[in-house]
């Protein structure tokens, strides 16, 4: 496997693993606040990020490279509120999108077209995740300080978590 591509893929492994831990910390915070629907959504999202990481690990190893399983720092554990959580989530996803785009660039520069093809799945996934995070954030802004609205929002998010694609196949 091209060493520059391998290095970039391993950096992406670390980013997906960090995303999973970050969203797990958010889920735990939400659970502690009694926002059970939000917690469920974020636990599911954390699982999805772990799936993104595993998919990369398997690809690197199957292509003759060596996947590196990263050690991770302790993620942020306190949040100012639910809007803060989803703003951080959106900002984080935007940074991941930049990283995926950089990976696409490297594949093209190195003429590694099969990895380029593989990474297109992540390009589409980022579009979906950014759109979802923006939609949720817009709803939170509409709710403002309305406690009844927050209750309904939390219940809706629980249903959204149930509908999210399960990371069953790779
Ligand atoms: Fe795997 Fe949400 O980036």
mmCIF file with all atom_site columns, C-alpha atoms and ligand atoms in Angstrom:
data_model
loop_
_atom_site.group_PDB
_atom_site.id
_atom_site.type_symbol
_atom_site.label_atom_id
_atom_site.label_alt_id
_atom_site.label_comp_id
_atom_site.label_asym_id
_atom_site.label_entity_id
_atom_site.label_seq_id
_atom_site.pdbx_PDB_ins_code
_atom_site.Cartn_x
_atom_site.Cartn_y
_atom_site.Cartn_z
_atom_site.occupancy
_atom_site.B_iso_or_equiv
_atom_site.pdbx_formal_charge
_atom_site.auth_seq_id
_atom_site.auth_comp_id
_atom_site.auth_asym_id
_atom_site.auth_atom_id
_atom_site.pdbx_PDB_model_num
ATOM   1   C  CA  . UNK A 1 1   ? 0.000   0.000  0.000  1.00 0.00 ? 1   UNK A CA  1
ATOM   2   C  CA  . UNK A 1 2   ? 1.225   3.511  -0.805 1.00 0.00 ? 2   UNK A CA  1
ATOM   3   C  CA  . UNK A 1 3   ? 2.873   4.782  2.411  1.00 0.00 ? 3   UNK A CA  1
ATOM   4   C  CA  . UNK A 1 4   ? 1.470   8.314  2.177  1.00 0.00 ? 4   UNK A CA  1
ATOM   5   C  CA  . UNK A 1 5   ? -2.063  6.958  1.688  1.00 0.00 ? 5   UNK A CA  1
ATOM   6   C  CA  . UNK A 1 6   ? -1.538  4.465  4.527  1.00 0.00 ? 6   UNK A CA  1
ATOM   7   C  CA  . UNK A 1 7   ? -0.434  7.268  6.878  1.00 0.00 ? 7   UNK A CA  1
ATOM   8   C  CA  . UNK A 1 8   ? -3.438  9.407  5.957  1.00 0.00 ? 8   UNK A CA  1
ATOM   9   C  CA  . UNK A 1 9   ? -5.815  6.453  6.423  1.00 0.00 ? 9   UNK A CA  1
ATOM   10  C  CA  . UNK A 1 10  ? -4.350  5.750  9.860  1.00 0.00 ? 10  UNK A CA  1
ATOM   11  C  CA  . UNK A 1 11  ? -4.798  9.409  10.800 1.00 0.00 ? 11  UNK A CA  1
ATOM   12  C  CA  . UNK A 1 12  ? -8.428  9.019  9.784  1.00 0.00 ? 12  UNK A CA  1
ATOM   13  C  CA  . UNK A 1 13  ? -8.715  5.911  11.999 1.00 0.00 ? 13  UNK A CA  1
ATOM   14  C  CA  . UNK A 1 14  ? -7.676  8.112  14.933 1.00 0.00 ? 14  UNK A CA  1
ATOM   15  C  CA  . UNK A 1 15  ? -10.210 10.814 13.993 1.00 0.00 ? 15  UNK A CA  1
ATOM   16  C  CA  . UNK A 1 16  ? -13.100 8.347  13.753 1.00 0.00 ? 16  UNK A CA  1
ATOM   17  C  CA  . UNK A 1 17  ? -12.095 6.769  17.082 1.00 0.00 ? 17  UNK A CA  1
ATOM   18  C  CA  . UNK A 1 18  ? -11.920 10.227 18.692 1.00 0.00 ? 18  UNK A CA  1
ATOM   19  C  CA  . UNK A 1 19  ? -15.354 11.074 17.248 1.00 0.00 ? 19  UNK A CA  1
ATOM   20  C  CA  . UNK A 1 20  ? -16.773 7.918  18.796 1.00 0.00 ? 20  UNK A CA  1
ATOM   21  C  CA  . UNK A 1 21  ? -15.333 8.792  22.216 1.00 0.00 ? 21  UNK A CA  1
ATOM   22  C  CA  . UNK A 1 22  ? -16.443 12.423 21.965 1.00 0.00 ? 22  UNK A CA  1
ATOM   23  C  CA  . UNK A 1 23  ? -20.048 11.452 21.169 1.00 0.00 ? 23  UNK A CA  1
ATOM   24  C  CA  . UNK A 1 24  ? -19.954 8.807  23.896 1.00 0.00 ? 24  UNK A CA  1
ATOM   25  C  CA  . UNK A 1 25  ? -19.012 11.551 26.389 1.00 0.00 ? 25  UNK A CA  1
ATOM   26  C  CA  . UNK A 1 26  ? -21.897 13.676 25.065 1.00 0.00 ? 26  UNK A CA  1
ATOM   27  C  CA  . UNK A 1 27  ? -24.289 10.716 25.399 1.00 0.00 ? 27  UNK A CA  1
ATOM   28  C  CA  . UNK A 1 28  ? -23.239 10.105 28.986 1.00 0.00 ? 28  UNK A CA  1
ATOM   29  C  CA  . UNK A 1 29  ? -23.659 13.806 29.822 1.00 0.00 ? 29  UNK A CA  1
ATOM   30  C  CA  . UNK A 1 30  ? -27.163 13.834 28.260 1.00 0.00 ? 30  UNK A CA  1
ATOM   31  C  CA  . UNK A 1 31  ? -28.149 10.697 30.173 1.00 0.00 ? 31  UNK A CA  1
ATOM   32  C  CA  . UNK A 1 32  ? -27.054 12.362 33.400 1.00 0.00 ? 32  UNK A CA  1
ATOM   33  C  CA  . UNK A 1 33  ? -29.317 15.311 32.581 1.00 0.00 ? 33  UNK A CA  1
ATOM   34  C  CA  . UNK A 1 34  ? -32.362 13.062 32.038 1.00 0.00 ? 34  UNK A CA  1
ATOM   35  C  CA  . UNK A 1 35  ? -32.334 13.704 28.283 1.00 0.00 ? 35  UNK A CA  1
ATOM   36  C  CA  . UNK A 1 36  ? -32.790 10.026 27.497 1.00 0.00 ? 36  UNK A CA  1
ATOM   37  C  CA  . UNK A 1 37  ? -33.774 10.419 23.842 1.00 0.00 ? 37  UNK A CA  1
ATOM   38  C  CA  . UNK A 1 38  ? -30.769 12.661 23.176 1.00 0.00 ? 38  UNK A CA  1
ATOM   39  C  CA  . UNK A 1 39  ? -28.549 10.180 25.017 1.00 0.00 ? 39  UNK A CA  1
ATOM   40  C  CA  . UNK A 1 40  ? -29.848 7.287  22.926 1.00 0.00 ? 40  UNK A CA  1
ATOM   41  C  CA  . UNK A 1 41  ? -29.257 9.235  19.714 1.00 0.00 ? 41  UNK A CA  1
ATOM   42  C  CA  . UNK A 1 42  ? -25.699 10.083 20.781 1.00 0.00 ? 42  UNK A CA  1
ATOM   43  C  CA  . UNK A 1 43  ? -24.896 6.529  21.943 1.00 0.00 ? 43  UNK A CA  1
ATOM   44  C  CA  . UNK A 1 44  ? -26.028 5.312  18.512 1.00 0.00 ? 44  UNK A CA  1
ATOM   45  C  CA  . UNK A 1 45  ? -23.953 8.021  16.827 1.00 0.00 ? 45  UNK A CA  1
ATOM   46  C  CA  . UNK A 1 46  ? -20.923 6.960  18.855 1.00 0.00 ? 46  UNK A CA  1
ATOM   47  C  CA  . UNK A 1 47  ? -21.438 3.368  17.643 1.00 0.00 ? 47  UNK A CA  1
ATOM   48  C  CA  . UNK A 1 48  ? -21.597 4.628  14.055 1.00 0.00 ? 48  UNK A CA  1
ATOM   49  C  CA  . UNK A 1 49  ? -18.249 6.372  14.442 1.00 0.00 ? 49  UNK A CA  1
ATOM   50  C  CA  . UNK A 1 50  ? -16.723 3.171  15.791 1.00 0.00 ? 50  UNK A CA  1
ATOM   51  C  CA  . UNK A 1 51  ? -18.050 1.428  12.691 1.00 0.00 ? 51  UNK A CA  1
ATOM   52  C  CA  . UNK A 1 52  ? -16.402 4.118  10.518 1.00 0.00 ? 52  UNK A CA  1
ATOM   53  C  CA  . UNK A 1 53  ? -13.123 3.409  12.326 1.00 0.00 ? 53  UNK A CA  1
ATOM   54  C  CA  . UNK A 1 54  ? -13.436 -0.383 11.945 1.00 0.00 ? 54  UNK A CA  1
ATOM   55  C  CA  . UNK A 1 55  ? -14.199 -0.085 8.242  1.00 0.00 ? 55  UNK A CA  1
ATOM   56  C  CA  . UNK A 1 56  ? -10.921 1.821  7.784  1.00 0.00 ? 56  UNK A CA  1
ATOM   57  C  CA  . UNK A 1 57  ? -8.928  -0.617 9.933  1.00 0.00 ? 57  UNK A CA  1
ATOM   58  C  CA  . UNK A 1 58  ? -10.146 -3.570 7.873  1.00 0.00 ? 58  UNK A CA  1
ATOM   59  C  CA  . UNK A 1 59  ? -9.503  -1.800 4.573  1.00 0.00 ? 59  UNK A CA  1
ATOM   60  C  CA  . UNK A 1 60  ? -5.924  -0.887 5.528  1.00 0.00 ? 60  UNK A CA  1
ATOM   61  C  CA  . UNK A 1 61  ? -5.134  -4.450 6.636  1.00 0.00 ? 61  UNK A CA  1
ATOM   62  C  CA  . UNK A 1 62  ? -6.845  -6.082 3.650  1.00 0.00 ? 62  UNK A CA  1
ATOM   63  C  CA  . UNK A 1 63  ? -4.797  -3.899 1.287  1.00 0.00 ? 63  UNK A CA  1
ATOM   64  C  CA  . UNK A 1 64  ? -1.507  -5.034 2.825  1.00 0.00 ? 64  UNK A CA  1
ATOM   65  C  CA  . UNK A 1 65  ? -0.982  -2.027 5.092  1.00 0.00 ? 65  UNK A CA  1
ATOM   66  C  CA  . UNK A 1 66  ? -0.819  -1.985 8.898  1.00 0.00 ? 66  UNK A CA  1
ATOM   67  C  CA  . UNK A 1 67  ? -3.689  -0.390 10.756 1.00 0.00 ? 67  UNK A CA  1
ATOM   68  C  CA  . UNK A 1 68  ? -2.656  1.462  13.898 1.00 0.00 ? 68  UNK A CA  1
ATOM   69  C  CA  . UNK A 1 69  ? -5.082  1.371  16.823 1.00 0.00 ? 69  UNK A CA  1
ATOM   70  C  CA  . UNK A 1 70  ? -4.685  4.746  18.510 1.00 0.00 ? 70  UNK A CA  1
ATOM   71  C  CA  . UNK A 1 71  ? -4.520  5.669  22.180 1.00 0.00 ? 71  UNK A CA  1
ATOM   72  C  CA  . UNK A 1 72  ? -6.978  8.445  22.867 1.00 0.00 ? 72  UNK A CA  1
ATOM   73  C  CA  . UNK A 1 73  ? -7.150  11.389 25.235 1.00 0.00 ? 73  UNK A CA  1
ATOM   74  C  CA  . UNK A 1 74  ? -10.009 11.983 27.668 1.00 0.00 ? 74  UNK A CA  1
ATOM   75  C  CA  . UNK A 1 75  ? -12.817 13.790 25.817 1.00 0.00 ? 75  UNK A CA  1
ATOM   76  C  CA  . UNK A 1 76  ? -14.616 16.860 27.124 1.00 0.00 ? 76  UNK A CA  1
ATOM   77  C  CA  . UNK A 1 77  ? -17.195 15.705 29.691 1.00 0.00 ? 77  UNK A CA  1
ATOM   78  C  CA  . UNK A 1 78  ? -19.119 18.848 30.653 1.00 0.00 ? 78  UNK A CA  1
ATOM   79  C  CA  . UNK A 1 79  ? -21.287 20.854 28.283 1.00 0.00 ? 79  UNK A CA  1
ATOM   80  C  CA  . UNK A 1 80  ? -23.101 24.169 28.676 1.00 0.00 ? 80  UNK A CA  1
ATOM   81  C  CA  . UNK A 1 81  ? -26.354 22.726 27.370 1.00 0.00 ? 81  UNK A CA  1
ATOM   82  C  CA  . UNK A 1 82  ? -27.942 20.815 24.543 1.00 0.00 ? 82  UNK A CA  1
ATOM   83  C  CA  . UNK A 1 83  ? -27.304 23.566 21.966 1.00 0.00 ? 83  UNK A CA  1
ATOM   84  C  CA  . UNK A 1 84  ? -23.636 23.541 22.930 1.00 0.00 ? 84  UNK A CA  1
ATOM   85  C  CA  . UNK A 1 85  ? -23.526 19.740 22.465 1.00 0.00 ? 85  UNK A CA  1
ATOM   86  C  CA  . UNK A 1 86  ? -24.933 19.838 18.949 1.00 0.00 ? 86  UNK A CA  1
ATOM   87  C  CA  . UNK A 1 87  ? -22.887 22.903 17.943 1.00 0.00 ? 87  UNK A CA  1
ATOM   88  C  CA  . UNK A 1 88  ? -19.749 21.014 18.989 1.00 0.00 ? 88  UNK A CA  1
ATOM   89  C  CA  . UNK A 1 89  ? -20.989 17.950 17.120 1.00 0.00 ? 89  UNK A CA  1
ATOM   90  C  CA  . UNK A 1 90  ? -21.526 19.956 13.926 1.00 0.00 ? 90  UNK A CA  1
ATOM   91  C  CA  . UNK A 1 91  ? -18.122 21.676 14.272 1.00 0.00 ? 91  UNK A CA  1
ATOM   92  C  CA  . UNK A 1 92  ? -16.526 18.277 14.798 1.00 0.00 ? 92  UNK A CA  1
ATOM   93  C  CA  . UNK A 1 93  ? -18.215 16.819 11.711 1.00 0.00 ? 93  UNK A CA  1
ATOM   94  C  CA  . UNK A 1 94  ? -17.069 19.803 9.614  1.00 0.00 ? 94  UNK A CA  1
ATOM   95  C  CA  . UNK A 1 95  ? -13.485 19.125 10.716 1.00 0.00 ? 95  UNK A CA  1
ATOM   96  C  CA  . UNK A 1 96  ? -13.902 15.425 9.825  1.00 0.00 ? 96  UNK A CA  1
ATOM   97  C  CA  . UNK A 1 97  ? -15.213 16.422 6.390  1.00 0.00 ? 97  UNK A CA  1
ATOM   98  C  CA  . UNK A 1 98  ? -12.059 18.530 5.826  1.00 0.00 ? 98  UNK A CA  1
ATOM   99  C  CA  . UNK A 1 99  ? -9.987  15.522 6.774  1.00 0.00 ? 99  UNK A CA  1
ATOM   100 C  CA  . UNK A 1 100 ? -11.881 13.216 4.384  1.00 0.00 ? 100 UNK A CA  1
ATOM   101 C  CA  . UNK A 1 101 ? -11.484 15.765 1.572  1.00 0.00 ? 101 UNK A CA  1
ATOM   102 C  CA  . UNK A 1 102 ? -7.756  15.882 2.283  1.00 0.00 ? 102 UNK A CA  1
ATOM   103 C  CA  . UNK A 1 103 ? -7.674  12.090 2.045  1.00 0.00 ? 103 UNK A CA  1
ATOM   104 C  CA  . UNK A 1 104 ? -9.391  12.279 -1.364 1.00 0.00 ? 104 UNK A CA  1
ATOM   105 C  CA  . UNK A 1 105 ? -6.711  14.771 -2.508 1.00 0.00 ? 105 UNK A CA  1
ATOM   106 C  CA  . UNK A 1 106 ? -3.893  12.481 -1.365 1.00 0.00 ? 106 UNK A CA  1
ATOM   107 C  CA  . UNK A 1 107 ? -5.433  9.469  -3.168 1.00 0.00 ? 107 UNK A CA  1
ATOM   108 C  CA  . UNK A 1 108 ? -5.596  11.455 -6.406 1.00 0.00 ? 108 UNK A CA  1
ATOM   109 C  CA  . UNK A 1 109 ? -2.043  12.799 -6.026 1.00 0.00 ? 109 UNK A CA  1
ATOM   110 C  CA  . UNK A 1 110 ? -0.749  9.266  -5.405 1.00 0.00 ? 110 UNK A CA  1
ATOM   111 C  CA  . UNK A 1 111 ? -2.959  7.791  -8.170 1.00 0.00 ? 111 UNK A CA  1
ATOM   112 C  CA  . UNK A 1 112 ? -4.449  5.327  -5.667 1.00 0.00 ? 112 UNK A CA  1
ATOM   113 C  CA  . UNK A 1 113 ? -7.818  4.954  -7.368 1.00 0.00 ? 113 UNK A CA  1
ATOM   114 C  CA  . UNK A 1 114 ? -9.095  1.986  -5.367 1.00 0.00 ? 114 UNK A CA  1
ATOM   115 C  CA  . UNK A 1 115 ? -8.650  3.853  -2.055 1.00 0.00 ? 115 UNK A CA  1
ATOM   116 C  CA  . UNK A 1 116 ? -10.197 6.877  -3.745 1.00 0.00 ? 116 UNK A CA  1
ATOM   117 C  CA  . UNK A 1 117 ? -13.194 4.708  -4.603 1.00 0.00 ? 117 UNK A CA  1
ATOM   118 C  CA  . UNK A 1 118 ? -13.365 3.323  -1.054 1.00 0.00 ? 118 UNK A CA  1
ATOM   119 C  CA  . UNK A 1 119 ? -13.255 6.787  0.483  1.00 0.00 ? 119 UNK A CA  1
ATOM   120 C  CA  . UNK A 1 120 ? -16.258 7.981  -1.548 1.00 0.00 ? 120 UNK A CA  1
ATOM   121 C  CA  . UNK A 1 121 ? -18.459 6.147  0.976  1.00 0.00 ? 121 UNK A CA  1
ATOM   122 C  CA  . UNK A 1 122 ? -17.108 8.532  3.636  1.00 0.00 ? 122 UNK A CA  1
ATOM   123 C  CA  . UNK A 1 123 ? -17.688 11.555 1.407  1.00 0.00 ? 123 UNK A CA  1
ATOM   124 C  CA  . UNK A 1 124 ? -21.405 10.651 1.158  1.00 0.00 ? 124 UNK A CA  1
ATOM   125 C  CA  . UNK A 1 125 ? -21.597 9.817  4.861  1.00 0.00 ? 125 UNK A CA  1
ATOM   126 C  CA  . UNK A 1 126 ? -20.196 13.236 5.786  1.00 0.00 ? 126 UNK A CA  1
ATOM   127 C  CA  . UNK A 1 127 ? -22.830 14.996 3.669  1.00 0.00 ? 127 UNK A CA  1
ATOM   128 C  CA  . UNK A 1 128 ? -25.571 13.102 5.544  1.00 0.00 ? 128 UNK A CA  1
ATOM   129 C  CA  . UNK A 1 129 ? -24.061 13.660 8.979  1.00 0.00 ? 129 UNK A CA  1
ATOM   130 C  CA  . UNK A 1 130 ? -23.539 17.378 8.438  1.00 0.00 ? 130 UNK A CA  1
ATOM   131 C  CA  . UNK A 1 131 ? -27.124 17.777 7.190  1.00 0.00 ? 131 UNK A CA  1
ATOM   132 C  CA  . UNK A 1 132 ? -28.496 15.862 10.188 1.00 0.00 ? 132 UNK A CA  1
ATOM   133 C  CA  . UNK A 1 133 ? -26.450 17.906 12.685 1.00 0.00 ? 133 UNK A CA  1
ATOM   134 C  CA  . UNK A 1 134 ? -27.615 21.168 11.057 1.00 0.00 ? 134 UNK A CA  1
ATOM   135 C  CA  . UNK A 1 135 ? -31.277 20.066 11.149 1.00 0.00 ? 135 UNK A CA  1
ATOM   136 C  CA  . UNK A 1 136 ? -31.039 19.160 14.835 1.00 0.00 ? 136 UNK A CA  1
ATOM   137 C  CA  . UNK A 1 137 ? -29.285 22.417 15.693 1.00 0.00 ? 137 UNK A CA  1
ATOM   138 C  CA  . UNK A 1 138 ? -31.940 24.440 13.846 1.00 0.00 ? 138 UNK A CA  1
ATOM   139 C  CA  . UNK A 1 139 ? -34.667 22.678 15.862 1.00 0.00 ? 139 UNK A CA  1
ATOM   140 C  CA  . UNK A 1 140 ? -32.882 23.383 19.144 1.00 0.00 ? 140 UNK A CA  1
ATOM   141 C  CA  . UNK A 1 141 ? -32.616 27.069 18.224 1.00 0.00 ? 141 UNK A CA  1
ATOM   142 C  CA  . UNK A 1 142 ? -36.350 27.168 17.469 1.00 0.00 ? 142 UNK A CA  1
ATOM   143 C  CA  . UNK A 1 143 ? -37.168 25.618 20.848 1.00 0.00 ? 143 UNK A CA  1
ATOM   144 C  CA  . UNK A 1 144 ? -35.152 28.205 22.766 1.00 0.00 ? 144 UNK A CA  1
ATOM   145 C  CA  . UNK A 1 145 ? -36.101 28.035 26.466 1.00 0.00 ? 145 UNK A CA  1
ATOM   146 C  CA  . UNK A 1 146 ? -39.425 26.229 25.933 1.00 0.00 ? 146 UNK A CA  1
ATOM   147 C  CA  . UNK A 1 147 ? -39.350 23.240 28.352 1.00 0.00 ? 147 UNK A CA  1
ATOM   148 C  CA  . UNK A 1 148 ? -42.293 21.511 26.630 1.00 0.00 ? 148 UNK A CA  1
ATOM   149 C  CA  . UNK A 1 149 ? -40.512 21.897 23.300 1.00 0.00 ? 149 UNK A CA  1
ATOM   150 C  CA  . UNK A 1 150 ? -37.377 20.335 24.763 1.00 0.00 ? 150 UNK A CA  1
ATOM   151 C  CA  . UNK A 1 151 ? -39.403 17.364 26.030 1.00 0.00 ? 151 UNK A CA  1
ATOM   152 C  CA  . UNK A 1 152 ? -40.874 16.745 22.562 1.00 0.00 ? 152 UNK A CA  1
ATOM   153 C  CA  . UNK A 1 153 ? -37.500 17.276 20.888 1.00 0.00 ? 153 UNK A CA  1
ATOM   154 C  CA  . UNK A 1 154 ? -35.893 14.707 23.191 1.00 0.00 ? 154 UNK A CA  1
ATOM   155 C  CA  . UNK A 1 155 ? -38.625 12.184 22.395 1.00 0.00 ? 155 UNK A CA  1
ATOM   156 C  CA  . UNK A 1 156 ? -38.219 12.813 18.646 1.00 0.00 ? 156 UNK A CA  1
ATOM   157 C  CA  . UNK A 1 157 ? -34.477 12.225 18.884 1.00 0.00 ? 157 UNK A CA  1
ATOM   158 C  CA  . UNK A 1 158 ? -35.092 8.848  20.512 1.00 0.00 ? 158 UNK A CA  1
ATOM   159 C  CA  . UNK A 1 159 ? -37.134 7.846  17.466 1.00 0.00 ? 159 UNK A CA  1
ATOM   160 C  CA  . UNK A 1 160 ? -34.426 9.232  15.150 1.00 0.00 ? 160 UNK A CA  1
ATOM   161 C  CA  . UNK A 1 161 ? -31.843 7.070  16.955 1.00 0.00 ? 161 UNK A CA  1
ATOM   162 C  CA  . UNK A 1 162 ? -33.948 3.974  16.310 1.00 0.00 ? 162 UNK A CA  1
ATOM   163 C  CA  . UNK A 1 163 ? -34.140 4.779  12.591 1.00 0.00 ? 163 UNK A CA  1
ATOM   164 C  CA  . UNK A 1 164 ? -30.432 5.399  12.071 1.00 0.00 ? 164 UNK A CA  1
ATOM   165 C  CA  . UNK A 1 165 ? -28.791 2.721  9.912  1.00 0.00 ? 165 UNK A CA  1
ATOM   166 C  CA  . UNK A 1 166 ? -27.299 0.027  12.057 1.00 0.00 ? 166 UNK A CA  1
ATOM   167 C  CA  . UNK A 1 167 ? -23.625 -0.598 11.293 1.00 0.00 ? 167 UNK A CA  1
ATOM   168 C  CA  . UNK A 1 168 ? -24.295 -4.238 10.485 1.00 0.00 ? 168 UNK A CA  1
ATOM   169 C  CA  . UNK A 1 169 ? -22.274 -4.923 7.356  1.00 0.00 ? 169 UNK A CA  1
ATOM   170 C  CA  . UNK A 1 170 ? -18.784 -4.181 6.195  1.00 0.00 ? 170 UNK A CA  1
HETATM 171 FE FE1 . LIG B 2 .   ? -17.282 9.334  10.864 1.00 0.00 ? 1   LIG B FE1 1
HETATM 172 FE FE2 . LIG B 2 .   ? -19.143 11.518 11.722 1.00 0.00 ? 1   LIG B FE2 1
HETATM 173 O  O1  . LIG B 2 .   ? -17.562 11.087 10.906 1.00 0.00 ? 1   LIG B O1  1
#
